[in-house]
Amino acid sequence: MGTLEDLGSLLLVRGADELDHAGGTLYVHLHRVAKRLGSLGASDTLALAGLAHAAYGTDGYPTHLFDWQTERPVLESVIGPEAEAIVYRYGACDRETTWRDLAEHRTVTDRFTGTSEELGAADLRDFVDLTIVNELDVLDNDAKRAVTLRPFLQEQLPRWQSLASPTVFAEAGRIVHL
């Protein structure tokens, strides 16, 4: 498995430091997400995935650093297959069909392929923890988006309480005032 430093260098080569994002650049946002995940007790694999979570773009941030159809092996060679699978799932997630009732159906719909995948408990926890931590970073660093994001999270987060790790959920509750 690669290191955070290896991945950070690759992200710079791919231009993450030149793309605008909440609170500065995509590069800075990715580092904040990885750092917060680590501080909340996430595995090294999940923290590494947090640093790369927007590599293929996301449903909320369409700019991509890697082409999901041809460059997954490139990213996998740096972060390993487990972390790359988390990154792919996160980037490919169709938020509208997945997020609201995720606790009930435990299924992530892939916006790239139109397929759906039912997740086991560990994969579901990683997906939800990454999702929550990403949204918290946007909330903390983009006052304009926070106006609509905070009420959304106040409604959505209780639905995910049983899925998230206790430390991530506690952090979310503290920030969004649940």
CSV table of C-alpha atoms in Angstrom, one decimal:
chain,number,residue,atom,x,y,z
A,1,MET,CA,0.0,0.0,0.0
A,2,GLY,CA,1.2,3.5,-0.7
A,3,THR,CA,1.6,6.2,1.8
A,4,LEU,CA,-0.2,9.5,2.3
A,5,GLU,CA,3.0,11.2,1.0
A,6,ASP,CA,3.0,9.1,-2.2
A,7,LEU,CA,-0.6,9.9,-2.8
A,8,GLY,CA,-0.2,13.6,-2.0
A,9,SER,CA,2.5,13.8,-4.6
A,10,LEU,CA,0.3,12.1,-7.2
A,11,LEU,CA,-2.5,14.5,-6.4
A,12,LEU,CA,-0.2,17.4,-7.0
A,13,VAL,CA,0.9,16.0,-10.4
A,14,ARG,CA,-2.8,15.6,-11.3
A,15,GLY,CA,-3.5,19.2,-10.5
A,16,ALA,CA,-5.5,18.9,-7.3
A,17,ASP,CA,-3.8,22.1,-6.0
A,18,GLU,CA,-5.2,24.1,-9.0
A,19,LEU,CA,-8.9,23.2,-8.6
A,20,ASP,CA,-11.2,25.4,-6.5
A,21,HIS,CA,-13.0,23.7,-3.7
A,22,ALA,CA,-14.6,24.5,-0.3
A,23,GLY,CA,-12.1,26.5,1.7
A,24,GLY,CA,-9.4,26.7,-1.0
A,25,THR,CA,-8.3,24.0,-3.4
A,26,LEU,CA,-9.3,20.4,-3.9
A,27,TYR,CA,-5.9,19.4,-2.6
A,28,VAL,CA,-6.4,21.2,0.7
A,29,HIS,CA,-9.9,19.8,1.1
A,30,LEU,CA,-8.7,16.2,0.4
A,31,HIS,CA,-6.0,16.6,3.1
A,32,ARG,CA,-8.5,18.0,5.6
A,33,VAL,CA,-10.8,15.1,5.1
A,34,ALA,CA,-8.0,12.5,5.5
A,35,LYS,CA,-6.7,14.2,8.6
A,36,ARG,CA,-10.2,14.4,10.2
A,37,LEU,CA,-10.9,10.7,9.4
A,38,GLY,CA,-7.6,9.8,11.1
A,39,SER,CA,-8.3,12.0,14.1
A,40,LEU,CA,-11.7,10.2,14.5
A,41,GLY,CA,-10.1,6.8,14.5
A,42,ALA,CA,-10.5,5.7,10.9
A,43,SER,CA,-8.3,2.9,9.6
A,44,ASP,CA,-5.2,3.8,7.6
A,45,THR,CA,-7.0,2.5,4.6
A,46,LEU,CA,-10.0,4.7,5.1
A,47,ALA,CA,-7.8,7.8,5.8
A,48,LEU,CA,-5.9,7.0,2.5
A,49,ALA,CA,-9.2,6.7,0.7
A,50,GLY,CA,-10.3,10.0,2.2
A,51,LEU,CA,-7.2,11.7,0.7
A,52,ALA,CA,-8.2,10.4,-2.7
A,53,HIS,CA,-12.0,10.4,-2.4
A,54,ALA,CA,-12.7,12.8,-5.3
A,55,ALA,CA,-10.2,11.2,-7.7
A,56,TYR,CA,-13.0,10.1,-10.0
A,57,GLY,CA,-15.1,13.2,-9.3
A,58,THR,CA,-18.3,12.9,-7.2
A,59,ASP,CA,-22.0,13.4,-7.7
A,60,GLY,CA,-21.4,16.8,-6.0
A,61,TYR,CA,-18.1,17.6,-7.6
A,62,PRO,CA,-17.8,16.5,-11.2
A,63,THR,CA,-14.2,17.4,-11.9
A,64,HIS,CA,-12.0,14.3,-11.9
A,65,LEU,CA,-8.3,13.7,-11.5
A,66,PHE,CA,-8.4,10.2,-12.9
A,67,ASP,CA,-10.6,8.6,-15.5
A,68,TRP,CA,-12.7,5.9,-13.8
A,69,GLN,CA,-12.8,3.8,-16.9
A,70,THR,CA,-9.1,3.6,-17.7
A,71,GLU,CA,-7.1,4.8,-14.7
A,72,ARG,CA,-8.4,2.8,-11.7
A,73,PRO,CA,-5.2,0.6,-11.9
A,74,VAL,CA,-3.1,3.8,-11.6
A,75,LEU,CA,-4.7,4.8,-8.4
A,76,GLU,CA,-4.8,1.3,-7.1
A,77,SER,CA,-1.1,0.9,-7.5
A,78,VAL,CA,-0.5,3.8,-5.1
A,79,ILE,CA,-3.2,3.2,-2.5
A,80,GLY,CA,-4.0,-0.5,-2.8
A,81,PRO,CA,-7.2,-2.3,-3.9
A,82,GLU,CA,-9.2,-1.8,-0.6
A,83,ALA,CA,-8.7,2.0,-0.5
A,84,GLU,CA,-9.3,2.3,-4.3
A,85,ALA,CA,-12.6,0.4,-4.0
A,86,ILE,CA,-13.7,2.9,-1.3
A,87,VAL,CA,-12.7,5.8,-3.5
A,88,TYR,CA,-14.5,4.3,-6.5
A,89,ARG,CA,-17.7,3.6,-4.5
A,90,TYR,CA,-17.7,7.1,-3.1
A,91,GLY,CA,-17.1,8.8,-6.4
A,92,ALA,CA,-19.5,6.7,-8.3
A,93,CYS,CA,-22.4,7.1,-5.8
A,94,ASP,CA,-25.6,8.5,-7.2
A,95,ARG,CA,-26.5,10.5,-4.1
A,96,GLU,CA,-30.2,11.1,-5.0
A,97,THR,CA,-31.0,7.4,-5.2
A,98,THR,CA,-28.6,6.3,-2.4
A,99,TRP,CA,-28.4,8.7,0.5
A,100,ARG,CA,-31.9,9.1,1.9
A,101,ASP,CA,-32.8,5.5,2.6
A,102,LEU,CA,-29.4,4.0,2.8
A,103,ALA,CA,-30.0,2.6,6.3
A,104,GLU,CA,-33.0,0.7,5.0
A,105,HIS,CA,-31.6,-0.6,1.7
A,106,ARG,CA,-27.9,-0.6,2.4
A,107,THR,CA,-27.4,-0.2,-1.4
A,108,VAL,CA,-25.2,2.2,-3.3
A,109,THR,CA,-26.2,3.1,-6.8
A,110,ASP,CA,-23.4,3.6,-9.2
A,111,ARG,CA,-23.9,6.8,-11.3
A,112,PHE,CA,-21.4,5.7,-13.9
A,113,THR,CA,-22.8,2.2,-14.7
A,114,GLY,CA,-26.4,2.4,-13.3
A,115,THR,CA,-25.7,-0.8,-11.2
A,116,SER,CA,-26.4,-1.1,-7.5
A,117,GLU,CA,-24.3,-2.8,-4.8
A,118,GLU,CA,-25.5,-3.9,-1.4
A,119,LEU,CA,-22.9,-3.3,1.2
A,120,GLY,CA,-21.8,-5.3,4.2
A,121,ALA,CA,-21.5,-3.7,7.6
A,122,ALA,CA,-17.8,-2.7,7.3
A,123,ASP,CA,-18.0,-1.3,3.8
A,124,LEU,CA,-21.2,0.6,4.7
A,125,ARG,CA,-19.6,2.1,7.8
A,126,ASP,CA,-16.5,3.2,5.7
A,127,PHE,CA,-18.8,4.7,3.0
A,128,VAL,CA,-21.0,6.6,5.5
A,129,ASP,CA,-18.0,7.8,7.6
A,130,LEU,CA,-16.3,9.2,4.5
A,131,THR,CA,-19.5,10.8,3.3
A,132,ILE,CA,-20.2,12.5,6.7
A,133,VAL,CA,-16.6,13.7,7.1
A,134,ASN,CA,-16.6,15.1,3.6
A,135,GLU,CA,-19.8,17.0,4.1
A,136,LEU,CA,-18.6,18.3,7.5
A,137,ASP,CA,-15.5,19.7,5.8
A,138,VAL,CA,-17.6,21.4,3.2
A,139,LEU,CA,-19.9,22.8,5.9
A,140,ASP,CA,-16.9,24.1,7.9
A,141,ASN,CA,-15.3,25.7,4.9
A,142,ASP,CA,-18.0,27.0,2.5
A,143,ALA,CA,-20.3,29.5,4.2
A,144,LYS,CA,-22.5,29.9,1.1
A,145,ARG,CA,-23.2,26.1,0.8
A,146,ALA,CA,-23.6,25.8,4.6
A,147,VAL,CA,-26.9,27.7,4.4
A,148,THR,CA,-28.5,24.7,2.7
A,149,LEU,CA,-26.1,21.9,3.8
A,150,ARG,CA,-26.6,22.3,7.5
A,151,PRO,CA,-30.4,21.8,7.4
A,152,PHE,CA,-29.9,18.9,5.0
A,153,LEU,CA,-27.4,17.2,7.4
A,154,GLN,CA,-29.6,17.9,10.4
A,155,GLU,CA,-32.4,15.9,8.6
A,156,GLN,CA,-30.1,13.2,7.1
A,157,LEU,CA,-27.6,12.4,9.8
A,158,PRO,CA,-30.1,10.8,12.2
A,159,ARG,CA,-31.0,8.3,9.5
A,160,TRP,CA,-27.3,7.3,9.3
A,161,GLN,CA,-26.6,7.0,13.1
A,162,SER,CA,-26.8,3.2,13.0
A,163,LEU,CA,-24.4,3.1,10.1
A,164,ALA,CA,-21.7,5.5,11.1
A,165,SER,CA,-18.9,4.9,13.6
A,166,PRO,CA,-19.7,6.4,17.0
A,167,THR,CA,-16.8,8.9,16.9
A,168,VAL,CA,-17.8,10.2,13.4
A,169,PHE,CA,-21.4,10.5,14.4
A,170,ALA,CA,-20.5,12.3,17.6
A,171,GLU,CA,-18.4,14.8,15.7
A,172,ALA,CA,-21.2,15.3,13.2
A,173,GLY,CA,-23.7,15.9,16.0
A,174,ARG,CA,-21.4,18.4,17.6
A,175,ILE,CA,-20.9,20.4,14.4
A,176,VAL,CA,-24.5,20.3,13.1
A,177,HIS,CA,-26.1,20.6,16.5
A,178,LEU,CA,-28.1,17.4,16.5
